[in-house]
């Protein structure tokens, strides 16, 4: 039995809640036996949800089961560490997966680095989202390579089957989409600045909520871009495909993403991606194959990248869609994951004998 411990799937506003949909729907995992345990749902009742998750682990986990815990930022890490200890006492094989971009920053904090080391000590295996993260844990924390496995976020059946967005016509507006949490580090303000350097027929939709919303709305007003920028608010999971299909390019120069679920969702629908060549992003978006990666997130470079993707839209759109379907389909990832689980179980068994 595999017990997946994470935030409520499809209900949150973070990447984990959508990234795990395809795993929860995987026939391979369901055939093996998949038990989903919610560690919390949104921002309400986290202590009660933690207690309920701990009780379920105590009651439902058997010796030799796999407990696969998904960690966001540090409070989430702390909860998963405590839940991992509960699972370990039940004789489970514990596998932790890190999802937060802040994990890299924690390596510079003494007490958070201590927490990471404690988590690594209790885990039989570690999953990360891209090779960049795997190298980081091996190089900075000395984790044995065989204990770290890359498990990228994957696309669910709806995205894999989604019709591609309409091709860009010669005389129609170029519709740009920036869909993310509107918080520092996402660099949405630079996308607005890039629009100033592009012709009038370029239009921008900003989808999301967050602390920077008022600031971004103020920039649009100050630059006189009200007729070219639309704020869509938060887009629910069920509406994502339809929103993506209404646009031509996906632009998100984020310096704060552990993976970027929005990137692969956009590529799956045939939207070339403009992003920042930062951290793990080059592992997800191949430069000049599925879009364009800029070295700096300033407005000038973004405008140049948007022009490039507009000029090569048909080719990039086809390549982006093919790449997403090949690299981020769930079943090959699950097959590799099950082999990793088996190796973790074998090491745990050998260590207990």
mmCIF file of C-alpha atoms in Angstrom:
data_model
loop_
_atom_site.group_PDB
_atom_site.id
_atom_site.type_symbol
_atom_site.label_atom_id
_atom_site.label_comp_id
_atom_site.label_asym_id
_atom_site.label_seq_id
_atom_site.Cartn_x
_atom_site.Cartn_y
_atom_site.Cartn_z
ATOM 1 C CA UNK A 1 0.000 0.000 0.000
ATOM 2 C CA UNK A 2 1.169 3.521 -0.840
ATOM 3 C CA UNK A 3 -0.065 6.282 1.465
ATOM 4 C CA UNK A 4 0.194 9.711 -0.197
ATOM 5 C CA UNK A 5 0.236 12.501 2.402
ATOM 6 C CA UNK A 6 -0.299 16.032 1.086
ATOM 7 C CA UNK A 7 -2.535 19.069 0.940
ATOM 8 C CA UNK A 8 -6.031 18.525 -0.455
ATOM 9 C CA UNK A 9 -5.755 17.784 -4.165
ATOM 10 C CA UNK A 10 -7.504 20.289 -6.508
ATOM 11 C CA UNK A 11 -8.564 22.492 -3.574
ATOM 12 C CA UNK A 12 -5.514 24.639 -2.828
ATOM 13 C CA UNK A 13 -3.966 27.619 -4.571
ATOM 14 C CA UNK A 14 -0.443 26.221 -4.594
ATOM 15 C CA UNK A 15 1.277 23.964 -7.065
ATOM 16 C CA UNK A 16 1.065 20.799 -4.963
ATOM 17 C CA UNK A 17 -2.731 20.710 -5.040
ATOM 18 C CA UNK A 18 -2.688 20.480 -8.842
ATOM 19 C CA UNK A 19 0.618 18.662 -9.335
ATOM 20 C CA UNK A 20 -0.654 15.546 -7.573
ATOM 21 C CA UNK A 21 -3.884 15.163 -9.548
ATOM 22 C CA UNK A 22 -2.322 12.907 -12.167
ATOM 23 C CA UNK A 23 -0.689 10.705 -9.517
ATOM 24 C CA UNK A 24 -3.962 10.296 -7.636
ATOM 25 C CA UNK A 25 -5.663 9.292 -10.890
ATOM 26 C CA UNK A 26 -2.873 6.924 -12.008
ATOM 27 C CA UNK A 27 -4.191 3.389 -12.680
ATOM 28 C CA UNK A 28 -0.741 2.000 -11.860
ATOM 29 C CA UNK A 29 -0.741 3.522 -8.376
ATOM 30 C CA UNK A 30 -4.370 2.642 -7.783
ATOM 31 C CA UNK A 31 -3.689 -0.962 -8.762
ATOM 32 C CA UNK A 32 -0.812 -1.083 -6.293
ATOM 33 C CA UNK A 33 -3.080 0.410 -3.639
ATOM 34 C CA UNK A 34 -3.162 4.174 -3.138
ATOM 35 C CA UNK A 35 -4.464 5.789 0.038
ATOM 36 C CA UNK A 36 -4.607 9.609 0.002
ATOM 37 C CA UNK A 37 -4.297 11.292 3.411
ATOM 38 C CA UNK A 38 -4.928 15.048 3.571
ATOM 39 C CA UNK A 39 -2.479 16.893 5.802
ATOM 40 C CA UNK A 40 -4.470 20.107 5.445
ATOM 41 C CA UNK A 41 -6.990 21.846 3.188
ATOM 42 C CA UNK A 42 -6.357 25.470 2.295
ATOM 43 C CA UNK A 43 -5.605 27.734 5.256
ATOM 44 C CA UNK A 44 -8.248 26.459 7.671
ATOM 45 C CA UNK A 45 -7.868 24.086 10.586
ATOM 46 C CA UNK A 46 -4.264 23.063 10.023
ATOM 47 C CA UNK A 47 -3.764 21.737 13.552
ATOM 48 C CA UNK A 48 -6.955 19.682 13.400
ATOM 49 C CA UNK A 49 -6.012 18.402 9.936
ATOM 50 C CA UNK A 50 -2.556 17.440 11.188
ATOM 51 C CA UNK A 51 -4.038 15.509 14.100
ATOM 52 C CA UNK A 52 -6.467 13.743 11.772
ATOM 53 C CA UNK A 53 -3.632 12.809 9.404
ATOM 54 C CA UNK A 54 -1.532 11.472 12.288
ATOM 55 C CA UNK A 55 -4.481 9.395 13.503
ATOM 56 C CA UNK A 56 -5.007 7.939 10.043
ATOM 57 C CA UNK A 57 -1.340 7.009 9.775
ATOM 58 C CA UNK A 58 -1.473 5.262 13.146
ATOM 59 C CA UNK A 59 -4.639 3.376 12.185
ATOM 60 C CA UNK A 60 -4.075 2.609 8.496
ATOM 61 C CA UNK A 61 -0.340 2.103 7.954
ATOM 62 C CA UNK A 62 1.085 -1.398 8.138
ATOM 63 C CA UNK A 63 4.724 -2.443 8.389
ATOM 64 C CA UNK A 64 6.358 -2.317 4.960
ATOM 65 C CA UNK A 65 3.871 0.170 3.490
ATOM 66 C CA UNK A 66 5.189 3.177 1.571
ATOM 67 C CA UNK A 67 4.361 6.579 3.080
ATOM 68 C CA UNK A 68 5.032 9.305 0.502
ATOM 69 C CA UNK A 69 4.887 12.761 2.121
ATOM 70 C CA UNK A 70 4.807 15.992 0.106
ATOM 71 C CA UNK A 71 6.446 19.068 1.641
ATOM 72 C CA UNK A 72 5.908 22.723 0.818
ATOM 73 C CA UNK A 73 7.521 25.507 2.888
ATOM 74 C CA UNK A 74 8.959 25.159 6.352
ATOM 75 C CA UNK A 75 5.775 24.763 8.431
ATOM 76 C CA UNK A 76 4.658 22.145 5.943
ATOM 77 C CA UNK A 77 8.084 20.530 6.270
ATOM 78 C CA UNK A 78 7.754 20.467 10.044
ATOM 79 C CA UNK A 79 4.318 18.840 9.837
ATOM 80 C CA UNK A 80 5.571 16.228 7.369
ATOM 81 C CA UNK A 81 8.611 15.528 9.533
ATOM 82 C CA UNK A 82 6.373 14.822 12.524
ATOM 83 C CA UNK A 83 4.038 12.699 10.390
ATOM 84 C CA UNK A 84 7.045 10.834 8.994
ATOM 85 C CA UNK A 85 8.038 9.910 12.529
ATOM 86 C CA UNK A 86 4.529 8.551 13.130
ATOM 87 C CA UNK A 87 4.796 6.465 9.955
ATOM 88 C CA UNK A 88 8.264 5.254 10.873
ATOM 89 C CA UNK A 89 7.013 3.981 14.223
ATOM 90 C CA UNK A 90 4.459 1.924 12.283
ATOM 91 C CA UNK A 91 7.280 0.253 10.358
ATOM 92 C CA UNK A 92 6.627 2.131 7.110
ATOM 93 C CA UNK A 93 9.105 2.978 4.381
ATOM 94 C CA UNK A 94 9.193 6.796 4.431
ATOM 95 C CA UNK A 95 9.741 8.817 1.248
ATOM 96 C CA UNK A 96 9.739 12.624 1.346
ATOM 97 C CA UNK A 97 9.158 14.839 -1.680
ATOM 98 C CA UNK A 98 10.185 18.507 -1.647
ATOM 99 C CA UNK A 99 8.092 20.976 -3.658
ATOM 100 C CA UNK A 100 9.019 24.457 -2.411
ATOM 101 C CA UNK A 101 11.456 26.826 -4.079
ATOM 102 C CA UNK A 102 12.314 28.035 -0.565
ATOM 103 C CA UNK A 103 14.057 24.718 0.107
ATOM 104 C CA UNK A 104 17.178 26.078 -1.589
ATOM 105 C CA UNK A 105 17.167 29.145 0.680
ATOM 106 C CA UNK A 106 16.889 26.958 3.788
ATOM 107 C CA UNK A 107 20.400 25.666 3.130
ATOM 108 C CA UNK A 108 21.700 29.081 4.264
ATOM 109 C CA UNK A 109 19.721 29.063 7.543
ATOM 110 C CA UNK A 110 21.295 27.099 10.387
ATOM 111 C CA UNK A 111 18.112 25.954 12.112
ATOM 112 C CA UNK A 112 16.227 25.246 8.887
ATOM 113 C CA UNK A 113 19.222 23.309 7.600
ATOM 114 C CA UNK A 114 19.034 21.374 10.874
ATOM 115 C CA UNK A 115 15.381 20.562 10.134
ATOM 116 C CA UNK A 116 16.290 19.415 6.631
ATOM 117 C CA UNK A 117 18.965 17.115 8.019
ATOM 118 C CA UNK A 118 16.517 15.685 10.552
ATOM 119 C CA UNK A 119 14.042 15.029 7.760
ATOM 120 C CA UNK A 120 16.680 13.361 5.621
ATOM 121 C CA UNK A 121 17.680 11.178 8.555
ATOM 122 C CA UNK A 122 14.158 9.810 9.056
ATOM 123 C CA UNK A 123 13.535 9.244 5.336
ATOM 124 C CA UNK A 124 14.355 6.083 3.430
ATOM 125 C CA UNK A 125 14.196 8.018 0.168
ATOM 126 C CA UNK A 126 13.957 11.580 -1.129
ATOM 127 C CA UNK A 127 12.070 12.747 -4.214
ATOM 128 C CA UNK A 128 12.735 16.052 -5.950
ATOM 129 C CA UNK A 129 11.188 17.728 -8.970
ATOM 130 C CA UNK A 130 14.127 18.139 -11.368
ATOM 131 C CA UNK A 131 17.806 17.157 -11.770
ATOM 132 C CA UNK A 132 18.794 20.642 -10.551
ATOM 133 C CA UNK A 133 17.258 19.846 -7.140
ATOM 134 C CA UNK A 134 18.860 16.406 -7.023
ATOM 135 C CA UNK A 135 22.314 17.882 -7.621
ATOM 136 C CA UNK A 136 21.674 20.523 -4.946
ATOM 137 C CA UNK A 137 20.853 17.979 -2.224
ATOM 138 C CA UNK A 138 23.778 15.764 -3.166
ATOM 139 C CA UNK A 139 26.281 18.638 -3.349
ATOM 140 C CA UNK A 140 25.107 20.765 -0.407
ATOM 141 C CA UNK A 141 23.822 18.174 2.077
ATOM 142 C CA UNK A 142 25.873 15.155 1.095
ATOM 143 C CA UNK A 143 22.862 12.941 0.406
ATOM 144 C CA UNK A 144 23.817 9.605 -1.154
ATOM 145 C CA UNK A 145 22.850 9.695 -4.855
ATOM 146 C CA UNK A 146 20.929 6.419 -4.673
ATOM 147 C CA UNK A 147 18.603 7.946 -2.055
ATOM 148 C CA UNK A 148 17.478 10.844 -4.274
ATOM 149 C CA UNK A 149 15.074 10.328 -7.169
ATOM 150 C CA UNK A 150 13.663 12.844 -9.653
ATOM 151 C CA UNK A 151 9.857 12.804 -9.804
ATOM 152 C CA UNK A 152 8.671 15.687 -11.993
ATOM 153 C CA UNK A 153 5.200 17.089 -11.799
ATOM 154 C CA UNK A 154 3.046 15.436 -14.433
ATOM 155 C CA UNK A 155 -0.014 16.223 -16.502
ATOM 156 C CA UNK A 156 -3.384 14.670 -15.836
ATOM 157 C CA UNK A 157 -5.529 13.039 -18.516
ATOM 158 C CA UNK A 158 -7.483 16.238 -19.193
ATOM 159 C CA UNK A 159 -4.358 18.198 -20.101
ATOM 160 C CA UNK A 160 -2.894 15.364 -22.167
ATOM 161 C CA UNK A 161 -6.136 15.157 -24.151
ATOM 162 C CA UNK A 162 -6.778 18.910 -24.375
ATOM 163 C CA UNK A 163 -7.149 20.456 -27.799
ATOM 164 C CA UNK A 164 -4.332 22.854 -28.665
ATOM 165 C CA UNK A 165 -4.830 26.583 -28.448
ATOM 166 C CA UNK A 166 -5.660 28.358 -31.688
ATOM 167 C CA UNK A 167 -2.721 29.185 -33.921
ATOM 168 C CA UNK A 168 -1.683 32.807 -34.118
ATOM 169 C CA UNK A 169 -3.229 34.520 -37.122
ATOM 170 C CA UNK A 170 -1.448 37.224 -39.073
ATOM 171 C CA UNK A 171 -3.866 40.045 -38.290
ATOM 172 C CA UNK A 172 -5.149 39.149 -34.840
ATOM 173 C CA UNK A 173 -4.029 40.411 -31.416
ATOM 174 C CA UNK A 174 -1.231 38.491 -29.715
ATOM 175 C CA UNK A 175 -2.698 37.351 -26.407
ATOM 176 C CA UNK A 176 -0.185 36.854 -23.593
ATOM 177 C CA UNK A 177 -1.026 35.028 -20.372
ATOM 178 C CA UNK A 178 0.737 35.365 -17.026
ATOM 179 C CA UNK A 179 -0.857 32.946 -14.553
ATOM 180 C CA UNK A 180 0.657 32.671 -11.086
ATOM 181 C CA UNK A 181 0.426 33.769 -7.486
ATOM 182 C CA UNK A 182 0.929 37.529 -7.478
ATOM 183 C CA UNK A 183 3.756 37.696 -4.966
ATOM 184 C CA UNK A 184 7.352 38.983 -4.906
ATOM 185 C CA UNK A 185 9.771 36.856 -6.897
ATOM 186 C CA UNK A 186 7.312 36.091 -9.678
ATOM 187 C CA UNK A 187 8.361 39.291 -11.531
ATOM 188 C CA UNK A 188 4.930 39.981 -12.987
ATOM 189 C CA UNK A 189 5.756 43.691 -12.957
ATOM 190 C CA UNK A 190 8.435 43.010 -15.587
ATOM 191 C CA UNK A 191 5.836 41.465 -17.873
ATOM 192 C CA UNK A 192 3.780 44.655 -17.612
ATOM 193 C CA UNK A 193 6.928 46.640 -18.408
ATOM 194 C CA UNK A 194 7.601 44.447 -21.441
ATOM 195 C CA UNK A 195 4.144 45.233 -22.776
ATOM 196 C CA UNK A 196 5.161 48.906 -22.983
ATOM 197 C CA UNK A 197 7.868 47.936 -25.488
ATOM 198 C CA UNK A 198 5.560 45.879 -27.681
ATOM 199 C CA UNK A 199 3.085 47.086 -30.330
ATOM 200 C CA UNK A 200 -0.512 47.883 -29.444
ATOM 201 C CA UNK A 201 -1.842 44.558 -30.728
ATOM 202 C CA UNK A 202 -0.098 42.687 -27.889
ATOM 203 C CA UNK A 203 -2.530 42.115 -25.025
ATOM 204 C CA UNK A 204 -1.866 40.696 -21.568
ATOM 205 C CA UNK A 205 -4.055 38.697 -19.199
ATOM 206 C CA UNK A 206 -2.873 38.371 -15.594
ATOM 207 C CA UNK A 207 -4.473 35.461 -13.754
ATOM 208 C CA UNK A 208 -3.923 35.064 -10.035
ATOM 209 C CA UNK A 209 -4.248 36.561 -6.594
ATOM 210 C CA UNK A 210 -1.727 37.679 -4.022
ATOM 211 C CA UNK A 211 -0.077 40.479 -2.115
ATOM 212 C CA UNK A 212 1.173 42.261 -5.265
ATOM 213 C CA UNK A 213 -2.242 42.608 -6.918
ATOM 214 C CA UNK A 214 -2.809 46.239 -5.931
ATOM 215 C CA UNK A 215 0.758 47.164 -6.907
ATOM 216 C CA UNK A 216 0.352 45.569 -10.335
ATOM 217 C CA UNK A 217 -2.999 47.240 -10.913
ATOM 218 C CA UNK A 218 -1.357 50.547 -10.043
ATOM 219 C CA UNK A 219 1.416 49.956 -12.592
ATOM 220 C CA UNK A 220 -1.117 49.261 -15.315
ATOM 221 C CA UNK A 221 -2.911 52.520 -14.524
ATOM 222 C CA UNK A 222 0.315 54.523 -14.299
ATOM 223 C CA UNK A 223 1.495 53.233 -17.693
ATOM 224 C CA UNK A 224 -1.907 53.779 -19.306
ATOM 225 C CA UNK A 225 -2.300 50.119 -20.230
ATOM 226 C CA UNK A 226 -5.853 49.598 -18.979
ATOM 227 C CA UNK A 227 -7.114 48.765 -22.489
ATOM 228 C CA UNK A 228 -4.379 46.154 -23.020
ATOM 229 C CA UNK A 229 -4.221 44.399 -19.624
ATOM 230 C CA UNK A 230 -6.967 42.291 -18.065
ATOM 231 C CA UNK A 231 -6.903 40.923 -14.519
ATOM 232 C CA UNK A 232 -8.710 37.584 -14.459
ATOM 233 C CA UNK A 233 -8.475 36.812 -10.750
ATOM 234 C CA UNK A 234 -7.717 33.306 -9.554
ATOM 235 C CA UNK A 235 -8.418 30.607 -12.139
ATOM 236 C CA UNK A 236 -9.812 27.415 -10.637
ATOM 237 C CA UNK A 237 -8.362 24.098 -11.701
ATOM 238 C CA UNK A 238 -11.434 23.166 -13.734
ATOM 239 C CA UNK A 239 -11.156 26.367 -15.805
ATOM 240 C CA UNK A 240 -7.413 26.337 -16.547
ATOM 241 C CA UNK A 241 -7.503 24.595 -19.907
ATOM 242 C CA UNK A 242 -10.168 26.929 -21.288
ATOM 243 C CA UNK A 243 -8.212 30.000 -20.173
ATOM 244 C CA UNK A 244 -4.957 28.700 -21.662
ATOM 245 C CA UNK A 245 -6.670 27.919 -24.970
ATOM 246 C CA UNK A 246 -7.712 31.574 -25.281
ATOM 247 C CA UNK A 247 -4.094 32.764 -25.394
ATOM 248 C CA UNK A 248 -1.005 32.434 -27.601
ATOM 249 C CA UNK A 249 1.999 32.757 -25.253
ATOM 250 C CA UNK A 250 2.625 32.019 -21.577
ATOM 251 C CA UNK A 251 4.942 34.545 -19.912
ATOM 252 C CA UNK A 252 6.244 34.052 -16.376
ATOM 253 C CA UNK A 253 9.802 35.204 -15.538
ATOM 254 C CA UNK A 254 9.639 33.782 -12.017
ATOM 255 C CA UNK A 255 12.752 33.514 -9.870
ATOM 256 C CA UNK A 256 10.791 31.620 -7.218
ATOM 257 C CA UNK A 257 9.555 28.322 -8.603
ATOM 258 C CA UNK A 258 10.615 24.838 -7.631
ATOM 259 C CA UNK A 259 9.250 23.499 -10.914
ATOM 260 C CA UNK A 260 6.534 25.638 -12.465
ATOM 261 C CA UNK A 261 3.375 23.587 -12.948
ATOM 262 C CA UNK A 262 2.006 26.404 -15.087
ATOM 263 C CA UNK A 263 4.834 25.918 -17.575
ATOM 264 C CA UNK A 264 3.949 22.327 -18.433
ATOM 265 C CA UNK A 265 0.213 23.053 -18.434
ATOM 266 C CA UNK A 266 0.801 25.856 -20.947
ATOM 267 C CA UNK A 267 3.071 23.707 -23.113
ATOM 268 C CA UNK A 268 0.520 20.875 -23.106
ATOM 269 C CA UNK A 269 -2.003 23.207 -24.722
ATOM 270 C CA UNK A 270 0.585 24.435 -27.227
ATOM 271 C CA UNK A 271 1.571 27.758 -25.678
ATOM 272 C CA UNK A 272 5.260 28.621 -26.055
ATOM 273 C CA UNK A 273 6.697 29.707 -22.712
ATOM 274 C CA UNK A 274 8.795 32.778 -21.925
ATOM 275 C CA UNK A 275 10.569 32.235 -18.619
ATOM 276 C CA UNK A 276 13.725 32.976 -16.660
ATOM 277 C CA UNK A 277 16.789 30.750 -17.043
ATOM 278 C CA UNK A 278 16.959 30.349 -13.288
ATOM 279 C CA UNK A 279 17.358 27.356 -10.987
ATOM 280 C CA UNK A 280 15.299 24.357 -12.110
ATOM 281 C CA UNK A 281 13.373 26.125 -14.889
ATOM 282 C CA UNK A 282 15.748 25.023 -17.713
ATOM 283 C CA UNK A 283 15.015 21.425 -16.665
ATOM 284 C CA UNK A 284 11.346 22.064 -17.422
ATOM 285 C CA UNK A 285 11.304 24.448 -20.409
ATOM 286 C CA UNK A 286 13.843 23.637 -23.164
ATOM 287 C CA UNK A 287 15.231 26.877 -24.580
ATOM 288 C CA UNK A 288 14.185 27.650 -28.178
ATOM 289 C CA UNK A 289 12.355 24.317 -28.337
ATOM 290 C CA UNK A 290 9.290 24.978 -26.199
ATOM 291 C CA UNK A 291 9.788 28.689 -25.728
ATOM 292 C CA UNK A 292 12.507 31.155 -24.811
ATOM 293 C CA UNK A 293 14.501 31.500 -21.576
ATOM 294 C CA UNK A 294 15.947 34.899 -20.675
ATOM 295 C CA UNK A 295 19.046 35.322 -18.540
ATOM 296 C CA UNK A 296 17.649 38.413 -16.858
ATOM 297 C CA UNK A 297 14.064 39.181 -15.988
ATOM 298 C CA UNK A 298 14.088 42.792 -17.157
ATOM 299 C CA UNK A 299 11.410 44.151 -19.432
ATOM 300 C CA UNK A 300 13.702 44.647 -22.430
ATOM 301 C CA UNK A 301 14.825 41.006 -22.515
ATOM 302 C CA UNK A 302 11.270 39.807 -21.983
ATOM 303 C CA UNK A 303 10.000 41.912 -24.878
ATOM 304 C CA UNK A 304 12.695 40.464 -27.154
ATOM 305 C CA UNK A 305 11.787 36.925 -26.069
ATOM 306 C CA UNK A 306 8.087 37.566 -26.680
ATOM 307 C CA UNK A 307 8.870 38.842 -30.177
ATOM 308 C CA UNK A 308 10.946 35.717 -30.860
ATOM 309 C CA UNK A 309 8.133 33.426 -29.751
ATOM 310 C CA UNK A 310 5.644 35.385 -31.834
ATOM 311 C CA UNK A 311 7.797 35.092 -34.964
ATOM 312 C CA UNK A 312 8.326 31.337 -34.436
ATOM 313 C CA UNK A 313 4.936 30.637 -32.917
ATOM 314 C CA UNK A 314 3.773 27.749 -35.111
ATOM 315 C CA UNK A 315 6.988 25.761 -34.684
ATOM 316 C CA UNK A 316 7.361 26.443 -30.962
ATOM 317 C CA UNK A 317 3.713 25.645 -30.305
ATOM 318 C CA UNK A 318 3.980 22.230 -31.959
ATOM 319 C CA UNK A 319 7.260 21.448 -30.203
ATOM 320 C CA UNK A 320 6.041 22.616 -26.795
ATOM 321 C CA UNK A 321 2.966 20.401 -26.970
ATOM 322 C CA UNK A 322 4.962 17.358 -28.091
ATOM 323 C CA UNK A 323 7.602 17.903 -25.404
ATOM 324 C CA UNK A 324 5.046 18.214 -22.616
ATOM 325 C CA UNK A 325 3.200 15.085 -23.689
ATOM 326 C CA UNK A 326 6.428 13.091 -23.927
ATOM 327 C CA UNK A 327 8.231 14.293 -20.805
ATOM 328 C CA UNK A 328 5.377 14.850 -18.357
ATOM 329 C CA UNK A 329 2.972 11.976 -18.966
ATOM 330 C CA UNK A 330 2.317 10.311 -15.625
ATOM 331 C CA UNK A 331 2.657 6.584 -16.312
ATOM 332 C CA UNK A 332 6.389 6.466 -17.244
ATOM 333 C CA UNK A 333 7.110 8.636 -14.199
ATOM 334 C CA UNK A 334 5.043 6.321 -11.984
ATOM 335 C CA UNK A 335 6.850 3.246 -13.319
ATOM 336 C CA UNK A 336 10.216 4.776 -12.359
ATOM 337 C CA UNK A 337 8.794 5.869 -9.008
ATOM 338 C CA UNK A 338 7.604 2.365 -8.167
ATOM 339 C CA UNK A 339 11.083 1.021 -8.874
ATOM 340 C CA UNK A 340 12.500 3.662 -6.542
ATOM 341 C CA UNK A 341 9.998 2.730 -3.831
ATOM 342 C CA UNK A 342 11.079 -0.906 -4.171
ATOM 343 C CA UNK A 343 14.744 0.073 -3.824
ATOM 344 C CA UNK A 344 13.953 2.163 -0.736
ATOM 345 C CA UNK A 345 12.065 -0.756 0.801
ATOM 346 C CA UNK A 346 14.968 -3.100 0.096
ATOM 347 C CA UNK A 347 17.454 -0.728 1.749
ATOM 348 C CA UNK A 348 15.158 -0.271 4.748
ATOM 349 C CA UNK A 349 14.774 -4.033 5.128
ATOM 350 C CA UNK A 350 18.506 -4.621 4.843
ATOM 351 C CA UNK A 351 19.185 -1.923 7.415
ATOM 352 C CA UNK A 352 16.799 -3.452 9.945
ATOM 353 C CA UNK A 353 18.328 -6.924 9.713
#
